[in-house]
Amino acid sequence: MSTAFMTQEQFLNHWQGHRNLTRKTIEKFPEKDLFEFRIGGMRTFADLIKELLSIALPGLEGIIANKTDGYSHDLPQATKAELLAEWDRQTPLITEAYKQLKPEQFPENYNLFGQFNAPIYENLLYFMDNEVHHRAQGYVYLRALGIEPPMFWER
Amino acid sequence: MSTAFMTQEQFLNHWQGHRNLTRKTIEKFPEKDLFEFRIGGMRTFADLIKELLSIALPGLEGIIANKTDGYSHDLPQATKAELLAEWDRQTPLITEAYKQLKPEQFPENYNLFGQFNAPIYENLLYFMDNEVHHRAQGYVYLRALGIEPPMFWER
C-alpha cells in the first residue's frame, strides 16, 4: 500500500497554481506602489517578488546540479512588465527542472544555498510556503491601498 | 518505484510545524491589538485565527466522518489566553484525526463543508496554505505595530 500524501506531479500542479495566483497579485499593483509602497519598515512587494524569483528556480537548479552556491535577491527588474516577464520566463523552466527530480531524491537531504540543510521535499515546500507567505503580505498592501486582491481560490 | 512527493506522516509533521509557528505569532500580539488592530478594512488577527480554528479540525473531522456540514467562524474566544487554549486543545486532536485517514483516501474527492469539492490532499493543503496566508498577514500587523514577528524558520 502506498503511503503517499501526494504524488510528484500533484505537488508541481499545486505549486504552479500558487504561482499563477501570485502573478495575478503582482498585476493588481499600480506600477508606482509595487516599487514604493511598504508597511512597518517591510520591503516593497517588488522586493518580495524578487526574493521569490531568486529562490525557487535557482534553488531547484541547484538541487538538480547538486550545487550549493548562495543566492542574491538583488535582481535588475525595474518595472511591473519586467517583473512579470521574469515570472513568466521562470514558469516553464521550473516545470522542466522539477521533472528532472527522481522520486527517490525527495527524502534525501540537500544543503539549500549552502545554508539550509533539509530533505529535498522540505526545500520544495519552503519555496511554496515562502511564496504564500510573501504574497499574503502583498494582499495586506493591496487592502491598505484600497485595492481588492485576487480571490485566494483563483489559480 | 514510488512517486510520492512526501508521505502521510511527513505532511502532518510539516503542518504541525506551521501550527507551532502560528501559535508563536499569536503570542507576539499585545492583548488589545490582537482583538482590535486591523489594516485596510481587514479582519483583526483574532478573527483570522478564529477562521483557522473553525476550518482545519472541523474540516478534518468532516472528512473522517464523511459529513459535509457547513462551518462557522463565529467562535466565543475573547482573550489571547482563550485563543491559545483552543489552539492547544486542537493540536493533538488534529494529529489523532489525521492518523485515521487511509492513504488511498488522499486522491479521492471530498466536498469540504458542502462547498469545495476537491481531492482530500488538496483540502488538507488548503488548511495549511490558508494558515500560512493569514499568519503572514499577522506578520504585517506586527510590523505595523513595531513588533518583530517570529522567524519564519521557527517551528
XYZ file of N, CA and C in Angstrom, chain B:
465
model
N 8.549 1.588 -8.314
C 9.138 2.822 -7.761
C 8.038 3.766 -7.260
N 8.223 4.251 -6.069
C 7.248 5.203 -5.516
C 7.343 6.526 -6.255
N 6.219 7.216 -6.396
C 6.261 8.562 -6.945
C 5.805 9.562 -5.889
N 5.934 9.176 -4.600
C 5.482 10.055 -3.521
C 6.332 11.314 -3.449
N 5.670 12.463 -3.386
C 6.381 13.703 -3.079
C 6.765 13.692 -1.603
N 5.780 13.330 -0.762
C 6.050 13.135 0.666
C 5.039 12.131 1.196
N 5.345 11.597 2.359
C 4.469 10.590 2.944
C 3.378 11.254 3.783
N 2.412 10.432 4.184
C 1.325 10.913 5.043
C 1.886 11.533 6.329
N 2.854 10.885 6.932
C 3.427 11.365 8.195
C 4.236 12.649 7.999
N 4.960 12.744 6.875
C 5.754 13.951 6.612
C 4.861 15.179 6.482
N 3.700 15.024 5.838
C 2.799 16.177 5.727
C 2.328 16.612 7.110
N 1.942 15.656 7.954
C 1.465 16.006 9.301
C 2.530 16.777 10.070
N 3.775 16.297 9.996
C 4.849 16.983 10.724
C 5.067 18.398 10.193
N 4.990 18.547 8.869
C 5.176 19.874 8.274
C 4.053 20.815 8.720
N 2.843 20.310 8.687
C 1.673 21.120 9.075
C 1.736 21.508 10.554
N 2.025 20.536 11.410
C 2.093 20.850 12.845
C 3.252 21.815 13.130
N 4.311 21.764 12.322
C 5.384 22.755 12.448
C 4.862 24.155 12.159
N 4.064 24.272 11.073
C 3.439 25.572 10.779
C 2.510 26.000 11.913
N 1.758 25.059 12.452
C 0.836 25.407 13.545
C 1.602 25.929 14.765
N 2.771 25.382 14.983
C 3.577 25.840 16.109
C 4.048 27.282 15.884
N 4.411 27.599 14.636
C 4.836 28.968 14.303
C 3.647 29.933 14.416
N 2.475 29.483 14.023
C 1.290 30.343 14.146
C 1.002 30.628 15.613
N 1.177 29.615 16.449
C 0.986 29.811 17.899
C 1.930 30.895 18.434
N 3.202 30.833 18.000
C 4.177 31.849 18.437
C 3.752 33.236 17.947
N 3.138 33.293 16.760
C 2.706 34.580 16.196
C 1.575 35.170 17.028
N 0.625 34.336 17.445
C -0.456 34.807 18.333
C 0.159 35.381 19.608
N 1.121 34.655 20.165
C 1.737 35.086 21.428
C 2.386 36.461 21.339
N 2.891 36.830 20.147
C 3.584 38.119 19.985
C 2.643 39.319 20.085
N 1.344 39.115 19.848
C 0.407 40.244 19.840
C 0.089 40.729 21.249
N 0.120 42.052 21.466
C -0.453 42.587 22.702
C -1.956 42.242 22.723
N -2.473 41.962 23.885
C -3.875 41.541 24.050
C -4.855 42.430 23.262
N -4.718 43.739 23.468
C -5.653 44.678 22.865
C -5.563 44.653 21.337
N -4.323 44.650 20.809
C -4.135 44.698 19.356
C -4.606 43.409 18.682
N -4.505 42.318 19.389
C -4.958 41.042 18.825
C -6.433 41.121 18.443
N -7.212 41.833 19.262
C -8.665 41.902 19.052
C -9.132 43.202 18.404
N -8.209 44.183 18.249
C -8.650 45.480 17.730
C -7.891 45.973 16.507
N -6.591 45.642 16.405
C -5.801 46.228 15.321
C -6.164 45.604 13.975
N -6.256 46.452 12.953
C -6.523 45.962 11.604
C -5.983 46.960 10.591
N -5.795 46.519 9.361
C -5.290 47.377 8.274
C -6.254 47.255 7.092
N -6.574 48.401 6.495
C -7.314 48.396 5.227
C -8.654 47.687 5.261
N -9.346 47.759 6.420
C -10.667 47.142 6.496
C -10.644 45.626 6.662
N -9.450 45.058 6.827
C -9.353 43.603 7.034
C -9.813 43.220 8.446
N -9.922 41.919 8.666
C -10.276 41.432 9.993
C -9.099 41.555 10.964
N -9.412 41.531 12.258
C -8.348 41.505 13.276
C -7.635 40.149 13.206
N -6.432 40.087 13.790
C -5.720 38.804 13.782
C -6.500 37.762 14.586
N -7.177 38.176 15.654
C -8.007 37.224 16.416
C -9.068 36.605 15.507
N -9.683 37.411 14.645
C -10.713 36.863 13.758
C -10.113 35.943 12.686
N -8.912 36.284 12.222
C -8.249 35.393 11.249
C -7.933 34.045 11.914
N -7.493 34.098 13.177
C -7.194 32.863 13.915
C -8.469 32.048 14.137
N -9.560 32.741 14.417
C -10.838 32.015 14.588
C -11.240 31.311 13.290
N -10.938 31.950 12.144
C -11.203 31.255 10.875
C -10.398 29.955 10.821
N -9.111 30.038 11.172
C -8.276 28.829 11.119
C -8.808 27.757 12.075
N -9.199 28.182 13.267
C -9.707 27.229 14.270
C -11.016 26.581 13.822
N -11.752 27.283 12.980
C -13.064 26.737 12.570
C -13.003 26.012 11.233
N -11.798 25.942 10.647
C -11.680 25.248 9.354
C -10.932 23.920 9.464
N -9.728 23.935 10.031
C -8.857 22.761 9.905
C -9.405 21.535 10.641
N -9.557 21.644 11.958
C -10.038 20.468 12.703
C -11.472 20.096 12.307
N -12.414 21.071 12.251
C -13.767 20.689 11.821
C -13.782 20.090 10.406
N -12.972 20.635 9.497
C -12.913 20.091 8.140
C -12.385 18.660 8.140
N -11.339 18.460 8.908
C -10.721 17.130 9.001
C -11.701 16.129 9.611
N -12.406 16.551 10.659
C -13.403 15.663 11.273
C -14.526 15.355 10.288
N -14.874 16.342 9.447
C -15.877 16.108 8.413
C -15.412 15.060 7.410
N -14.144 15.155 7.028
C -13.595 14.177 6.070
C -13.656 12.772 6.666
N -13.241 12.652 7.933
C -13.220 11.345 8.611
C -14.632 10.766 8.698
N -15.590 11.616 9.058
C -16.969 11.152 9.256
C -17.767 11.160 7.953
N -17.134 11.660 6.871
C -17.812 11.811 5.588
C -19.096 12.634 5.708
N -18.968 13.743 6.439
C -20.087 14.679 6.589
C -19.707 15.986 5.910
N -20.644 16.642 5.286
C -20.335 17.882 4.569
C -21.141 19.054 5.140
N -21.220 19.120 6.474
C -21.868 20.261 7.133
C -21.075 21.548 6.866
N -21.744 22.670 7.000
C -21.064 23.967 6.838
C -20.185 24.295 8.033
N -19.669 25.520 8.063
C -18.785 25.930 9.147
C -19.242 27.293 9.654
N -18.771 27.640 10.855
C -18.991 28.993 11.355
C -17.704 29.509 11.955
N -17.308 30.741 11.545
C -16.096 31.336 12.104
C -16.399 32.105 13.393
N -17.648 32.080 13.818
C -18.079 32.892 14.959
C -17.815 32.136 16.264
N -16.570 32.132 16.688
C -16.174 31.397 17.900
C -16.193 32.335 19.110
N -16.305 31.771 20.327
C -16.508 32.602 21.519
C -15.245 33.146 22.178
N -14.051 32.724 21.760
C -12.833 33.125 22.486
C -12.667 34.651 22.474
N -12.463 35.228 23.672
C -12.440 36.693 23.805
C -11.139 37.214 24.407
N -10.200 36.308 24.702
C -8.895 36.730 25.227
C -7.809 35.927 24.518
N -6.578 36.452 24.581
C -5.457 35.727 23.981
C -5.312 34.355 24.631
N -5.459 34.297 25.946
C -5.313 33.012 26.653
C -6.349 32.003 26.158
N -7.564 32.481 25.902
C -8.606 31.561 25.406
C -8.302 31.080 23.985
N -7.790 31.991 23.141
C -7.422 31.575 21.778
C -6.305 30.534 21.814
N -5.289 30.796 22.648
C -4.165 29.852 22.744
C -4.627 28.513 23.325
N -5.552 28.558 24.272
C -6.054 27.311 24.871
C -6.804 26.484 23.822
N -7.589 27.163 22.974
C -8.316 26.448 21.926
C -7.334 25.905 20.879
N -6.316 26.709 20.561
C -5.268 26.251 19.629
C -4.628 24.957 20.166
N -4.288 24.971 21.438
C -3.614 23.821 22.050
C -4.544 22.612 22.189
N -5.812 22.888 22.421
C -6.778 21.782 22.501
C -6.852 21.066 21.161
N -6.782 21.859 20.051
C -6.943 21.255 18.729
C -5.695 20.487 18.257
N -4.526 20.860 18.780
C -3.279 20.271 18.255
C -3.279 18.738 18.287
N -3.502 18.108 19.451
C -3.480 16.631 19.442
C -4.691 16.030 18.723
N -5.808 16.777 18.705
C -6.997 16.254 18.023
C -6.774 16.197 16.510
N -6.027 17.180 15.973
C -5.696 17.167 14.545
C -4.820 15.954 14.230
N -3.818 15.721 15.065
C -2.939 14.556 14.841
C -3.740 13.258 14.881
N -4.600 13.165 15.891
C -5.391 11.952 16.080
C -6.333 11.719 14.890
N -7.041 12.769 14.467
C -7.983 12.634 13.355
C -7.244 12.319 12.055
N -6.128 13.041 11.827
C -5.363 12.861 10.583
C -4.886 11.419 10.436
N -4.487 10.827 11.565
C -3.954 9.458 11.505
C -5.027 8.424 11.173
N -6.282 8.837 11.257
C -7.369 7.929 10.861
C -7.571 7.892 9.355
N -6.983 8.856 8.627
C -7.109 8.855 7.167
C -6.369 7.651 6.595
N -6.977 7.024 5.619
C -6.304 5.912 4.942
C -5.611 6.470 3.703
N -4.393 5.991 3.415
C -3.622 6.552 2.299
C -4.411 6.598 0.989
N -5.245 5.608 0.766
C -5.979 5.590 -0.508
C -7.039 6.691 -0.581
N -7.309 7.358 0.562
C -8.298 8.446 0.533
C -7.748 9.734 -0.070
N -6.437 9.949 0.002
C -5.879 11.261 -0.365
C -6.281 11.741 -1.767
N -6.252 10.872 -2.783
C -6.655 11.374 -4.111
C -8.167 11.407 -4.318
N -8.943 10.887 -3.365
C -10.413 10.874 -3.538
C -11.010 12.262 -3.350
N -12.067 12.545 -4.087
C -12.740 13.832 -3.938
C -13.574 13.889 -2.660
N -13.623 15.078 -2.053
C -14.460 15.306 -0.871
C -14.994 16.728 -0.952
N -16.274 16.892 -0.695
C -16.911 18.202 -0.822
C -16.843 18.948 0.513
N -15.697 19.574 0.762
C -15.410 20.234 2.043
C -16.501 21.236 2.410
N -17.072 21.045 3.601
C -18.144 21.926 4.106
C -19.311 22.035 3.115
N -19.450 21.024 2.260
C -20.534 21.059 1.275
C -20.325 22.109 0.195
N -19.096 22.673 0.111
C -18.866 23.802 -0.799
C -17.659 23.688 -1.708
N -16.622 22.982 -1.256
C -15.359 22.980 -2.005
C -15.011 21.547 -2.373
N -15.371 21.169 -3.579
C -15.167 19.788 -3.988
C -13.785 19.616 -4.608
N -12.938 18.853 -3.933
C -11.548 18.684 -4.381
C -10.997 17.399 -3.777
N -9.889 16.891 -4.338
C -9.260 15.722 -3.719
C -8.882 16.037 -2.262
N -8.904 15.018 -1.416
C -8.655 15.219 0.011
C -7.270 15.814 0.267
N -6.260 15.426 -0.529
C -4.940 16.043 -0.295
C -5.004 17.541 -0.582
N -5.843 17.965 -1.512
C -5.989 19.405 -1.797
C -6.729 20.107 -0.647
N -7.737 19.442 -0.077
C -8.418 20.003 1.102
C -7.404 20.241 2.224
N -6.535 19.258 2.445
C -5.553 19.363 3.535
C -4.510 20.430 3.232
N -4.059 20.516 1.976
C -3.130 21.593 1.604
C -3.792 22.947 1.814
N -5.091 23.025 1.548
C -5.803 24.281 1.765
C -5.761 24.692 3.236
N -5.973 23.733 4.141
C -5.911 24.064 5.577
C -4.550 24.718 5.894
N -3.493 24.131 5.361
C -2.151 24.624 5.664
C -1.859 25.935 4.931
N -2.144 25.981 3.630
C -1.881 27.199 2.844
C -2.635 28.390 3.423
N -3.879 28.152 3.809
C -4.715 29.223 4.338
C -4.143 29.736 5.666
N -3.565 28.817 6.443
C -2.920 29.224 7.694
C -1.667 30.062 7.415
N -0.845 29.627 6.460
C 0.369 30.389 6.114
C -0.041 31.778 5.616
N -1.088 31.829 4.817
C -1.607 33.078 4.253
C -2.034 34.054 5.357
N -2.884 33.605 6.258
C -3.377 34.529 7.295
C -2.307 34.846 8.337
N -1.445 33.896 8.638
C -0.360 34.189 9.583
C 0.543 35.289 9.026
N 0.819 35.231 7.726
C 1.669 36.242 7.082
C 1.031 37.623 7.184
N -0.303 37.678 7.153
C -0.991 38.956 7.330
C -0.781 39.445 8.764
N -0.775 38.510 9.716
C -0.449 38.859 11.101
C 0.972 39.416 11.224
N 1.902 38.893 10.409
C 3.273 39.428 10.411
C 3.260 40.915 10.030
N 2.450 41.283 9.024
C 2.391 42.695 8.615
C 1.797 43.531 9.750
N 0.737 43.015 10.397
C 0.154 43.737 11.536
C 1.219 43.962 12.606
N 1.982 42.908 12.937
C 3.022 43.046 13.971
C 4.047 44.100 13.563
N 4.496 44.057 12.307
C 5.478 45.052 11.827
C 4.902 46.465 11.929
N 3.621 46.607 11.561
C 2.986 47.930 11.627
C 2.904 48.408 13.073
N 2.850 47.465 14.016
C 2.799 47.788 15.446
C 4.203 47.949 16.042
N 5.234 47.784 15.201
C 6.602 47.919 15.689
C 7.099 46.698 16.449
N 6.470 45.541 16.209
C 6.843 44.306 16.917
C 7.475 43.329 15.922
N 8.584 42.731 16.278
C 9.259 41.773 15.394
C 8.538 40.424 15.436
N 8.113 39.916 14.271
C 7.437 38.609 14.249
C 8.444 37.487 14.521
N 7.965 36.280 14.801
C 8.892 35.152 14.956
C 9.617 34.865 13.634
N 10.781 34.257 13.694
C 11.489 33.839 12.483
C 10.647 32.798 11.746
N 10.604 32.927 10.414
C 9.804 32.003 9.591
C 10.255 30.546 9.772
N 11.504 30.373 10.149
C 12.045 29.016 10.291
C 11.734 28.386 11.647
N 11.229 29.166 12.602
C 10.931 28.620 13.937
C 9.695 27.753 13.889
N 9.830 26.477 14.081
C 8.655 25.607 14.015
C 8.489 24.788 15.298
